[in-house]
């Protein structure tokens, strides 16, 4: 197993800013460390599913991943309001050497709840038939395992008493699922289509490995109000930034990948001149 040498190896830099927020490039912990204590209502993000490690079948629970996530959540606790929320997209990964699952996220969540006094408020399941193909190492046509098509979000807080408006969930669901349930069937929004059309005009496919804007938008409307501060330290191609921008939330989003933040900047720029939905 090898550890990434990229994380933490570069200074945090600002890539783009608006009246509501700032897009940065750098390590996720450095992003959080740049924020004032007690200033954030919601952190919604998708950390690396196996952290900066390659996990094989001899270490399926990966204590090192747990150490990494615990350190991340300690910094989340510092910047959160006392009744703020963290929503983590986490999942199993395939072992690198054999077609078996690793469960490092379960082990890490158990530590957070059992040893570090976080509360798991609920799991939410997002149905996405095109879920991050990069994780399907052993899946696909002809492979020994099936493709993943559901991603799990874990909603955590330091207190069970967080401000939440479950009625806002009714805006998002379709008749295919329980409208007030925790199975999410969310599609692309017009904000997603703006960039898809731009890439198509340049002869490029849609950007890979992204959640549609509707996914962070769901959690932002559920758990925040206009003017609250929303953070995504593993911001990828900017869906959280766009969702916060469209709804009048302050935001900070970050990613280590230059390609991802360049796409995020382009997607944010394309919002100019378009009406808020």
Coordinates of C-alpha atoms in Angstrom, one line a residue, residues 75-254:
X75 CA -11.0 20.4 11.8
X76 CA -14.6 20.2 10.6
X77 CA -15.6 20.4 14.3
X78 CA -13.5 23.6 14.7
X79 CA -15.1 25.5 11.9
X80 CA -18.7 24.3 12.4
X81 CA -21.3 26.2 14.4
X82 CA -22.3 24.1 17.5
X83 CA -25.4 22.8 15.7
X84 CA -23.9 22.6 12.2
X85 CA -23.9 19.5 10.0
X86 CA -21.4 17.5 8.1
X87 CA -22.7 15.5 5.1
X88 CA -20.1 13.0 3.8
X89 CA -20.5 11.0 0.6
X90 CA -18.6 7.8 1.5
X91 CA -18.7 4.3 0.2
X92 CA -17.1 0.9 -0.1
X93 CA -14.2 0.6 -2.5
X94 CA -12.9 -2.5 -4.2
X95 CA -9.7 -4.0 -2.9
X96 CA -6.9 -3.3 -5.2
X97 CA -5.8 -7.0 -5.4
X98 CA -9.0 -9.0 -5.3
X99 CA -12.7 -8.5 -6.2
X100 CA -13.7 -8.0 -2.6
X101 CA -15.1 -5.0 -0.8
X102 CA -13.2 -2.9 1.7
X103 CA -15.1 -1.4 4.6
X104 CA -12.8 1.4 5.8
X105 CA -15.6 3.9 5.8
X106 CA -17.7 1.8 8.2
X107 CA -14.7 1.4 10.6
X108 CA -14.0 5.1 10.5
X109 CA -17.7 6.1 11.1
X110 CA -17.8 3.7 14.0
X111 CA -14.8 5.5 15.5
X112 CA -16.3 8.9 14.9
X113 CA -19.6 7.9 16.7
X114 CA -18.1 5.6 19.3
X115 CA -14.9 7.4 20.3
X116 CA -15.3 11.0 19.2
X117 CA -18.9 11.8 20.1
X118 CA -20.2 12.6 16.6
X119 CA -23.9 11.7 16.1
X120 CA -25.0 9.9 13.0
X121 CA -28.3 11.6 12.2
X122 CA -29.2 9.7 9.1
X123 CA -28.0 7.9 6.0
X124 CA -29.3 9.1 2.6
X125 CA -29.1 7.1 -0.6
X126 CA -28.6 8.7 -3.9
X127 CA -29.6 6.6 -6.9
X128 CA -27.2 7.3 -9.7
X129 CA -26.9 4.7 -12.5
X130 CA -23.8 6.4 -13.8
X131 CA -22.0 6.5 -10.4
X132 CA -18.3 7.2 -10.7
X133 CA -17.2 4.5 -13.1
X134 CA -13.6 4.9 -11.8
X135 CA -14.6 3.0 -8.6
X136 CA -15.9 0.0 -10.6
X137 CA -12.5 -1.7 -10.8
X138 CA -14.1 -5.2 -10.8
X139 CA -17.5 -4.3 -12.2
X140 CA -18.9 -3.7 -15.7
X141 CA -19.9 -5.9 -18.6
X142 CA -17.8 -9.1 -18.4
X143 CA -16.4 -8.3 -15.0
X144 CA -16.7 -10.5 -11.9
X145 CA -18.9 -8.0 -10.0
X146 CA -21.8 -5.7 -10.6
X147 CA -21.6 -1.9 -11.1
X148 CA -22.5 0.3 -8.2
X149 CA -25.4 2.6 -8.8
X150 CA -26.3 3.9 -5.3
X151 CA -24.1 6.3 -3.3
X152 CA -24.5 6.8 0.4
X153 CA -24.4 10.1 2.2
X154 CA -23.9 10.2 6.0
X155 CA -25.3 13.2 7.9
X156 CA -23.4 13.8 11.1
X157 CA -23.4 16.5 13.8
X158 CA -22.0 17.2 17.2
X159 CA -25.6 17.4 18.5
X160 CA -28.9 15.7 17.5
X161 CA -30.6 19.2 17.7
X162 CA -29.7 20.7 14.3
X163 CA -31.9 23.1 12.4
X164 CA -33.6 21.2 9.5
X165 CA -36.5 21.8 7.2
X166 CA -37.6 18.4 6.0
X167 CA -40.5 20.0 4.0
X168 CA -37.9 21.3 1.6
X169 CA -37.1 17.7 0.6
X170 CA -40.5 17.6 -1.1
X171 CA -39.2 20.0 -3.8
X172 CA -36.7 17.5 -5.1
X173 CA -38.3 14.0 -5.2
X174 CA -40.2 12.3 -8.0
X175 CA -43.1 10.0 -7.9
X176 CA -40.6 7.1 -8.2
X177 CA -39.6 7.5 -4.6
X178 CA -41.2 8.5 -1.3
X179 CA -41.2 12.3 -1.4
X180 CA -40.2 12.6 2.2
X181 CA -37.9 9.6 2.2
X182 CA -34.1 9.1 2.3
X183 CA -33.8 7.6 -1.2
X184 CA -32.8 10.4 -3.6
X185 CA -33.5 10.3 -7.3
X186 CA -32.0 13.6 -8.5
X187 CA -31.1 14.6 -12.1
X188 CA -29.1 17.3 -13.8
X189 CA -30.3 20.9 -13.6
X190 CA -30.0 23.8 -16.1
X191 CA -26.8 24.8 -14.4
X192 CA -25.3 21.4 -15.3
X193 CA -26.5 21.7 -18.8
X194 CA -24.8 25.0 -19.3
X195 CA -21.4 23.5 -19.0
X196 CA -22.3 20.3 -20.8
X197 CA -23.3 22.4 -23.8
X198 CA -20.1 24.3 -23.6
X199 CA -18.0 21.1 -23.6
X200 CA -20.1 19.6 -26.5
X201 CA -19.4 22.8 -28.6
X202 CA -15.7 22.1 -28.0
X203 CA -16.0 18.5 -29.0
X204 CA -15.5 17.3 -25.4
X205 CA -17.6 14.8 -23.3
X206 CA -19.3 16.0 -20.1
X207 CA -16.8 16.2 -17.2
X208 CA -16.4 12.8 -15.5
X209 CA -17.0 11.9 -11.8
X210 CA -19.3 14.7 -10.8
X211 CA -22.5 14.9 -8.9
X212 CA -25.3 17.1 -10.5
X213 CA -25.9 20.4 -8.8
X214 CA -29.2 19.0 -7.4
X215 CA -27.3 16.8 -5.0
X216 CA -25.6 19.5 -2.9
X217 CA -28.6 21.7 -3.5
X218 CA -30.8 19.2 -1.7
X219 CA -28.6 19.3 1.4
X220 CA -28.2 23.0 1.3
X221 CA -31.9 23.6 1.2
X222 CA -32.5 20.9 3.8
X223 CA -29.9 22.2 6.3
X224 CA -29.2 25.8 5.7
X225 CA -30.9 29.2 5.2
X226 CA -29.8 32.1 2.9
X227 CA -26.7 33.8 4.3
X228 CA -25.4 30.6 5.9
X229 CA -21.8 29.5 5.1
X230 CA -21.5 26.2 3.1
X231 CA -18.1 24.5 2.6
X232 CA -16.9 21.7 0.3
X233 CA -13.2 20.9 0.9
X234 CA -13.2 18.2 -1.8
X235 CA -15.2 20.3 -4.2
X236 CA -14.4 18.5 -7.5
X237 CA -15.8 20.4 -10.4
X238 CA -17.8 22.8 -8.4
X239 CA -21.4 21.5 -8.0
X240 CA -21.6 22.6 -4.3
X241 CA -20.3 26.1 -5.2
X242 CA -22.9 26.5 -7.9
X243 CA -25.7 25.2 -5.6
X244 CA -24.7 27.7 -2.9
X245 CA -24.3 30.5 -5.4
X246 CA -27.7 30.0 -6.8
X247 CA -29.4 30.0 -3.4
X248 CA -27.7 33.0 -1.7
X249 CA -25.5 31.0 0.6
X250 CA -21.9 32.0 1.4
X251 CA -19.5 29.3 0.2
X252 CA -16.0 28.1 0.2
X253 CA -15.1 25.3 -2.2
X254 CA -11.7 23.6 -2.8

